[in-house]
Coordinates of C-alpha atoms and ligand atoms in Angstrom, one line a residue:
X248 CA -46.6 -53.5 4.9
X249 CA -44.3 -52.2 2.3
X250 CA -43.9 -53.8 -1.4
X251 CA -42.8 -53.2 -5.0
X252 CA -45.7 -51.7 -6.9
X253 CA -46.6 -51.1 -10.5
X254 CA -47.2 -47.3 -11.5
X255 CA -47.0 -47.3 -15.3
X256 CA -44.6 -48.7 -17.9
X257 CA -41.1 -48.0 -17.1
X258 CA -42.1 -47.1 -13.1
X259 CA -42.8 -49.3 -10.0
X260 CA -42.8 -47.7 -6.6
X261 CA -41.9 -49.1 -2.8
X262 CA -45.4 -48.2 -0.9
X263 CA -47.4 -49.4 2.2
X264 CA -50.1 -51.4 1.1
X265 CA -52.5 -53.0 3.5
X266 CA -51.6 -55.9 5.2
X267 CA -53.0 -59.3 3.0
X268 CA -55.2 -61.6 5.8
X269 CA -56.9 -65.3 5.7
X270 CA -59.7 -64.9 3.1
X271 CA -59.6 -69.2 2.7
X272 CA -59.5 -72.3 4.9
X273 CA -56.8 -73.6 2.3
X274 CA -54.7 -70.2 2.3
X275 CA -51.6 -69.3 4.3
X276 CA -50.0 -66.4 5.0
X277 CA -45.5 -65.9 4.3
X278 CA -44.0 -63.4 5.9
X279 CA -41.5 -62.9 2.5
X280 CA -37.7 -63.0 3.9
X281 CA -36.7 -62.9 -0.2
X282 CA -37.6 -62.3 -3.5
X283 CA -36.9 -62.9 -6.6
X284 CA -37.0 -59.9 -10.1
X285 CA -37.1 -61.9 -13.0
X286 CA -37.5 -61.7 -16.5
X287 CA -41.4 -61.9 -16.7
X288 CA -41.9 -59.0 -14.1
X289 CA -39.6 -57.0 -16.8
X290 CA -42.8 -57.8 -19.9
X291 CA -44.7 -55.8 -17.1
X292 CA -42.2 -53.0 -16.0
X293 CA -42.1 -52.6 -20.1
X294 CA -46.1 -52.8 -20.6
X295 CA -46.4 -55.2 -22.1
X296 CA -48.8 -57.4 -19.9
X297 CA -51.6 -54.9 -18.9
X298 CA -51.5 -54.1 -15.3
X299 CA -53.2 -52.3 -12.7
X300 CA -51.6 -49.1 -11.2
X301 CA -50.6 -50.3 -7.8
X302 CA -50.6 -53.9 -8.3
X303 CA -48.0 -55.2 -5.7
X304 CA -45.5 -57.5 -8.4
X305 CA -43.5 -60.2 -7.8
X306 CA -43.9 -63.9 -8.0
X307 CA -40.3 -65.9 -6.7
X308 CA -40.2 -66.1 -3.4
X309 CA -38.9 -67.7 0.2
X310 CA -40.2 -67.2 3.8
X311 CA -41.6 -68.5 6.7
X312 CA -45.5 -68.9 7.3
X313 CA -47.0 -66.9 10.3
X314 CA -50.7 -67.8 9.7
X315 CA -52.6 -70.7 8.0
X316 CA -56.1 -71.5 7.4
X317 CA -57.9 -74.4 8.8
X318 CA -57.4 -76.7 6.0
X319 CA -54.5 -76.5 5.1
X320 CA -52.0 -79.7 6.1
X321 CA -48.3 -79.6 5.0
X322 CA -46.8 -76.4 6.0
X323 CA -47.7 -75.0 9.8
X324 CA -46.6 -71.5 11.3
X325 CA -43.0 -71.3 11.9
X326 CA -42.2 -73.3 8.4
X327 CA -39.5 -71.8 6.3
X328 CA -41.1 -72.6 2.9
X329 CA -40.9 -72.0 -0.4
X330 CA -43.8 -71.9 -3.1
X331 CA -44.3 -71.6 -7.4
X332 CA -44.9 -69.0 -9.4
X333 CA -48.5 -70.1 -9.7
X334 CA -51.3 -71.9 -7.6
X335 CA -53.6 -74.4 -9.0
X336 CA -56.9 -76.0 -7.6
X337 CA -55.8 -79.5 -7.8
X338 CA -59.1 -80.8 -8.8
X339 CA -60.3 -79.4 -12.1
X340 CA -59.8 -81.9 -15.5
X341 CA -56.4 -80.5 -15.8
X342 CA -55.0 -81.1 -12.3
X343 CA -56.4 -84.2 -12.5
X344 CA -53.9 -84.7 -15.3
X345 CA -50.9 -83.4 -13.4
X346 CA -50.9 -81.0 -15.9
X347 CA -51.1 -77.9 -13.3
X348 CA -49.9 -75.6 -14.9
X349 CA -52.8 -75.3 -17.0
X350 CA -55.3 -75.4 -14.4
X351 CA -59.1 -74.0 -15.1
X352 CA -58.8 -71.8 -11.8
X353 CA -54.6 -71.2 -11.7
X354 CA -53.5 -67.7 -10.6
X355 CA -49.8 -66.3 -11.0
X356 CA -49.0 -64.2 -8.0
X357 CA -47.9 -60.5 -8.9
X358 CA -49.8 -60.1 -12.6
X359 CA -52.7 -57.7 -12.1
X360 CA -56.3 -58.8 -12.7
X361 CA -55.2 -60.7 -15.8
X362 CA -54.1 -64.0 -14.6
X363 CA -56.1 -64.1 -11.4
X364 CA -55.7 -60.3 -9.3
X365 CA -53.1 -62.3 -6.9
X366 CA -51.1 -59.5 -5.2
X367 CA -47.0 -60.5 -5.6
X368 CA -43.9 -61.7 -3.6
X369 CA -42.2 -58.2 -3.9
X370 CA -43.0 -57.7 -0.2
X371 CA -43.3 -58.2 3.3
X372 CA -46.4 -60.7 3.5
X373 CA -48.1 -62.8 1.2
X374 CA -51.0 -64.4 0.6
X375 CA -50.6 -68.1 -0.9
X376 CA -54.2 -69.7 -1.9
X377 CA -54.1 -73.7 -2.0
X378 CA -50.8 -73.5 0.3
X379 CA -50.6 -77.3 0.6
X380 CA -50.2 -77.4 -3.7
X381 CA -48.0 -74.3 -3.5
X382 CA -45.9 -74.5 -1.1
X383 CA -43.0 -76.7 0.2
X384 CA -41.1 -76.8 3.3
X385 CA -37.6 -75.5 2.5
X386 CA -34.9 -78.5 3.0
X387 CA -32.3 -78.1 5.3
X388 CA -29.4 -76.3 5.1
X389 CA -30.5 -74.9 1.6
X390 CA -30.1 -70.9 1.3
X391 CA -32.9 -68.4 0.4
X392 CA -31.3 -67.4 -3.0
X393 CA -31.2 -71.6 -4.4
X394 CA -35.2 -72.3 -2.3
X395 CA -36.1 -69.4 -4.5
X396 CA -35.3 -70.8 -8.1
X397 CA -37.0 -74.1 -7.6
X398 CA -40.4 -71.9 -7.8
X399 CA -40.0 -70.6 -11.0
X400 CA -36.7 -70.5 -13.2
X401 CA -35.1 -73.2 -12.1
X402 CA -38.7 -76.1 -12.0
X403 CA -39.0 -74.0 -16.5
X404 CA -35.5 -74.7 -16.8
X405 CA -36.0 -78.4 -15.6
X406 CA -39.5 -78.4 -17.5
X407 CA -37.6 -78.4 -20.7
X408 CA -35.5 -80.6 -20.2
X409 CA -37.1 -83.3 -18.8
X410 CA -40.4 -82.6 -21.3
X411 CA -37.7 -83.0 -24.2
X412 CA -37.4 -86.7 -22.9
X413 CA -33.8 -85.3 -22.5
X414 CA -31.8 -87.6 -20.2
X415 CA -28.6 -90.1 -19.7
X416 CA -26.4 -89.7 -22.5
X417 CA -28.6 -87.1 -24.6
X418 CA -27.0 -84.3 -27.1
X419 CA -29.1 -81.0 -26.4
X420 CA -28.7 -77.4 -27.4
X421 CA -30.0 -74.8 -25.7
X422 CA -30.2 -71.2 -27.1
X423 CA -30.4 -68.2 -24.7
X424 CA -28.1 -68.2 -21.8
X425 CA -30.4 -66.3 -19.8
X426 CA -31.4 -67.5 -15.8
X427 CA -33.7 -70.2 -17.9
X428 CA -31.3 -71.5 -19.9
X429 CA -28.2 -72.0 -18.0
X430 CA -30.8 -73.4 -15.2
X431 CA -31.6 -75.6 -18.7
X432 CA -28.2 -76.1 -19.6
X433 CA -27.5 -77.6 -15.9
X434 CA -30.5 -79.6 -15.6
X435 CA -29.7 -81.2 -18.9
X436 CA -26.3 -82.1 -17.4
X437 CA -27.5 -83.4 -14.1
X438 CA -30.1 -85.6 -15.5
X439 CA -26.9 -87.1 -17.5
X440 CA -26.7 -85.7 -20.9
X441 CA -23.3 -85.9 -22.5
X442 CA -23.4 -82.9 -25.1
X443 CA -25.0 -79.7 -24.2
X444 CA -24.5 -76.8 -26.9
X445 CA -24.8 -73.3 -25.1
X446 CA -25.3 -70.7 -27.4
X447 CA -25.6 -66.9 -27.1
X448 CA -23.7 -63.6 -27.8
X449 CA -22.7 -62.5 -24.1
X450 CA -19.6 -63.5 -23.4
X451 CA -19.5 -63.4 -19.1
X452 CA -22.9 -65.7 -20.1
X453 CA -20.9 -68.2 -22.6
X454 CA -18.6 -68.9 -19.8
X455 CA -21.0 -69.4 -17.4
X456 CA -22.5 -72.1 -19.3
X457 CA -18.9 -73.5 -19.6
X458 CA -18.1 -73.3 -16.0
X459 CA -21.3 -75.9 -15.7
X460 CA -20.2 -78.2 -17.9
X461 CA -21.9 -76.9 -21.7
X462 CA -19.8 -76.3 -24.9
X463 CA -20.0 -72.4 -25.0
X464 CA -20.9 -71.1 -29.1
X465 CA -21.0 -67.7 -29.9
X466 CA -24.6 -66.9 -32.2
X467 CA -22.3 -64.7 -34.7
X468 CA -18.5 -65.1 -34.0
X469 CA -19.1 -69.5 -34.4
X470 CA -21.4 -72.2 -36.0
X471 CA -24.2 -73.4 -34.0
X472 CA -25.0 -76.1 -36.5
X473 CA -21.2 -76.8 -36.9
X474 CA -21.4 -77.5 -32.9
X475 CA -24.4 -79.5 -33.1
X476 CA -23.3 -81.5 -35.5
X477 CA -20.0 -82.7 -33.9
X478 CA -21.0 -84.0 -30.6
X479 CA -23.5 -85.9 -32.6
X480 CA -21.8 -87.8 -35.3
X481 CA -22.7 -85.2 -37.7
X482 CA -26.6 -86.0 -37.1
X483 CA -27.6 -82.8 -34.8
X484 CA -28.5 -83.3 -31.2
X485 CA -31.6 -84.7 -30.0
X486 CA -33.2 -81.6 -28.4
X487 CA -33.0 -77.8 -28.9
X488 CA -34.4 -75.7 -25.7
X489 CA -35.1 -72.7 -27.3
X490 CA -35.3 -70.3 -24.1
X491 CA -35.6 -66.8 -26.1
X492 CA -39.1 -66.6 -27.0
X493 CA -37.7 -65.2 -30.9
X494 CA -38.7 -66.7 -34.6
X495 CA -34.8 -66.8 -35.4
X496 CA -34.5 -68.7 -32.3
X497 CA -37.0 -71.4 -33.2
X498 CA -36.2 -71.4 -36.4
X499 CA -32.2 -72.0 -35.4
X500 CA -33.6 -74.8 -32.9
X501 CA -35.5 -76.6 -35.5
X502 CA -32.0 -76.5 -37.8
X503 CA -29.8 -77.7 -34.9
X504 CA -32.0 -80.9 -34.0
X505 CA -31.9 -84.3 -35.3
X506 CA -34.8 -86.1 -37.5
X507 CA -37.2 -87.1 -34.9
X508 CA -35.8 -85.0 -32.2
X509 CA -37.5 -82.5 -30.3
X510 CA -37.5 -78.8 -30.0
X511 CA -38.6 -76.8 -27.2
X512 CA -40.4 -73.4 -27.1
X513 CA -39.5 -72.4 -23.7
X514 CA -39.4 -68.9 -24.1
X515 CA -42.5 -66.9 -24.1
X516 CA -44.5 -66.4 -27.6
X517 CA -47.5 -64.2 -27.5
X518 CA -47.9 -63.2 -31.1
X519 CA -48.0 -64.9 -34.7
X520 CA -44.9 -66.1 -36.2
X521 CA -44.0 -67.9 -39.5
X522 CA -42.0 -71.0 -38.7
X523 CA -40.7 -73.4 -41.5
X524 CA -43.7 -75.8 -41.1
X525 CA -41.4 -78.2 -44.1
X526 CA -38.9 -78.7 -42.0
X527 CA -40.2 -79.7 -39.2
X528 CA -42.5 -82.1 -41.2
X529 CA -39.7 -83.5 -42.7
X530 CA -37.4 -84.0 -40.3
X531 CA -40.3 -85.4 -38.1
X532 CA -39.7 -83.2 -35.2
X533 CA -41.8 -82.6 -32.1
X534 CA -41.8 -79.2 -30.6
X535 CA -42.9 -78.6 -27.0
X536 CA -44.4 -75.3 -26.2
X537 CA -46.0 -73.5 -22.9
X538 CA -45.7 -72.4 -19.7
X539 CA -43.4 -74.9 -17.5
X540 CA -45.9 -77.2 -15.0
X541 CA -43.2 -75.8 -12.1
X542 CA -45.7 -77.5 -9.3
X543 CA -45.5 -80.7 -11.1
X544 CA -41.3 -80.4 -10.7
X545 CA -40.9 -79.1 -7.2
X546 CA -40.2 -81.8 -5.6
X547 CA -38.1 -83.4 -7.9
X548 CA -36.0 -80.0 -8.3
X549 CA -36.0 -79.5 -4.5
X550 CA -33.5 -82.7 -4.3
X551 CA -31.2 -82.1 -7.3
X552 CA -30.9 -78.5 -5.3
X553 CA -30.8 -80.4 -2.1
X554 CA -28.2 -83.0 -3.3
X555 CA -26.2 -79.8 -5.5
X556 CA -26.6 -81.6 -8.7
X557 CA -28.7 -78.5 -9.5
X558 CA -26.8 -74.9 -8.0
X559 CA -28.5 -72.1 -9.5
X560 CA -25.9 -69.9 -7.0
X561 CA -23.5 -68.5 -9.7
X562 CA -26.7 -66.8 -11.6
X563 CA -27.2 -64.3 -8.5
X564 CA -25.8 -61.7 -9.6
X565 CA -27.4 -59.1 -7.0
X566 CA -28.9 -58.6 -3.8
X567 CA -30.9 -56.2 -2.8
X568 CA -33.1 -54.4 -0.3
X569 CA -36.9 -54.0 -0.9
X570 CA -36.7 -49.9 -0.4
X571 CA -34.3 -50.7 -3.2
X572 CA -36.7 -52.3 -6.3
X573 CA -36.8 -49.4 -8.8
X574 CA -33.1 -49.4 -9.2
X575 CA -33.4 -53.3 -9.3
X576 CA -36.2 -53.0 -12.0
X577 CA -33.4 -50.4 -13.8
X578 CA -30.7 -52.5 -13.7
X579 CA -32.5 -55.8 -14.6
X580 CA -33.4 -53.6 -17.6
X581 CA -30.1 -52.6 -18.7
X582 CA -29.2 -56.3 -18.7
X583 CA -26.6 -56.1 -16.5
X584 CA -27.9 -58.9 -14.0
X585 CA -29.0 -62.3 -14.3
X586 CA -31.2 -62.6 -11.0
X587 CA -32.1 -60.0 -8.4
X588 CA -32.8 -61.3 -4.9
X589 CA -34.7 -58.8 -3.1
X590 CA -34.8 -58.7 1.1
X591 CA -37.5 -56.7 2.8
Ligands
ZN692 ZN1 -39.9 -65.5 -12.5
ZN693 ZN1 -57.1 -77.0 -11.5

């Protein structure tokens, strides 16, 4: 089969790579019909996630199964499905918990030997271990490019949301209009907040968010806090999803929320950073951190997609053929897209 793989930093390749087969009774096999490039597969295209040369990438995904092992119970040959980012064993003392996204055993598809040696999406066929926790039967009438965000950005954008205990009537900001935060700043909206603060520096991105229903501010050219501060009676809002992954953001989030409100670090930290431990003592905030538990929210973000509440259709910005990924990867790296949808 052919599929997207990494060479080095800065270089992935379209190659034929053997076929994947059954290896486990609880596996089953997608024939890919789309794919997702997102933001994570860019830390890899730039080195920074160690990779192995060849490693097929990818990890957002819709198809339809042509091959299951014996085990496995809700999705049969023929389904159209889609699946998360991630599999989990459903049985260690996290799953248990719910908390699967921190499973003792979890693998991300398309990450090289680090987080589990699970080849990716970015191809023809895939192999999907524990296919009854990772996959879901697509609902009908629902397109490709809106099954495809309810594995990944759209379940992190509803993540932190609904982990901010964000819901009917709520104030929220969310910084970093990228595909996870305006998938945030609509999931806070449909699960009924009245106030959402969008803030970045991209203008087509600021008016995006305002299409959906946000308060656009500009980082530089405006006053976040000034904008917090009016939709809540001068008090700042109740959440901050910081979906950046940058000190200043964090450090902007925990200015922008109220006392006893609670701040979201959404976007990926991997190193040491200095936050202002006094003010979030004082103002007695909680701050919400990790990798988004997407198998926990597929269900529930498969019918606000279903119903339209959620429609992550004006962030695809491209579409593309497989034989076309290393211009993808380019352009996804000059910033000039928001989501990539890749057919083989
Ligand atoms: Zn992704
Ligand atoms: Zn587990």
């Amino acid at each position: 089969m052919r599929a997207v793989t990494f060479q080095a930093p800065g270089e992935v390749r379209v190659e034929d790579v053997p076929d994947p087969e059954l290896t486990s009774a609880d596996e089953a096999i997608v024939r890919v019909e789309a794919s997702g490039v997102c933001g994570s597969d860019l830390h890899i295209f730039h080195g920074r996630v160690a990779m192995e040369e060849g490693f097929v990438l990818g990890h957002e995904y819709v198809g339809t199964v042509v091959a299951t092992g014996a085990e496995v119970r809700t999705v049969a040959d023929g389904d159209r499905v889609l699946g998360a980012y991630c599999t989990a064993c459903g049985e260690c003392f996290f799953c248990r918990r719910g908390d699967f996204h921190k499973c003792d055993h979890g693998r991300v598809f398309g990450h090289g030997r680090t987080l589990g040696a699970l080849a990716g999406a970015q191809a023809e066929l895939l192999a999907v271990p524990n296919a009854d926790l990772t996959l879901r039967r697509v609902p009908e009438g629902m397109s490709d490019d809106v099954a495809l965000f309810a594995g990944d950005v759209m379940g992190t954008g509803y993540h932190a949301v609904v982990e901010t205990g964000v819901g009917e009537g709520s104030t929220v900001a969310v910084l970093g209009l990228g595909p996870v935060g305006l998938c945030a700043v609509q999931a806070a909206i449909a699960v009924g907040a009245e106030s959402v603060v969008a803030v970045d520096t991209v203008d087509e991105r600021l008016e995006l968010a305002r299409a959906l229903g946000a308060r656009p501010v500009h980082l530089t050219d405006q006053d976040p806090r000034a904008a917090a501060k009016e939709v809540s009676d001068g008090r700042g809002v109740d959440a901050t999803i910081d979906a950046v992954g940058h000190p200043d953001a964090l450090a902007l989030a925990c200015r922008l929320t109220r006392k006893a409100g609670t701040v979201s670090a959404t976007g990926v930290y991997a190193e040491r950073i200095e936050v202002h431990m006094g003010i979030i003592w004082i103002k007695a905030l909680t701050l919400k951190t990790g990798h988004a538990n997407v198998i926990k929210h597929l269900d529930p973000v498969l019918e606000r997609l279903s119903s339209g509440a959620l429609d992550p259709t004006p962030l695809v910005t491209h579409h593309m053929s497989l034989d076309q990924a290393p211009e993808a990867y380019d352009v996804y790296d000059r910033r000039e897209a928001l989501k990539i949808v890749l057919r083989p």
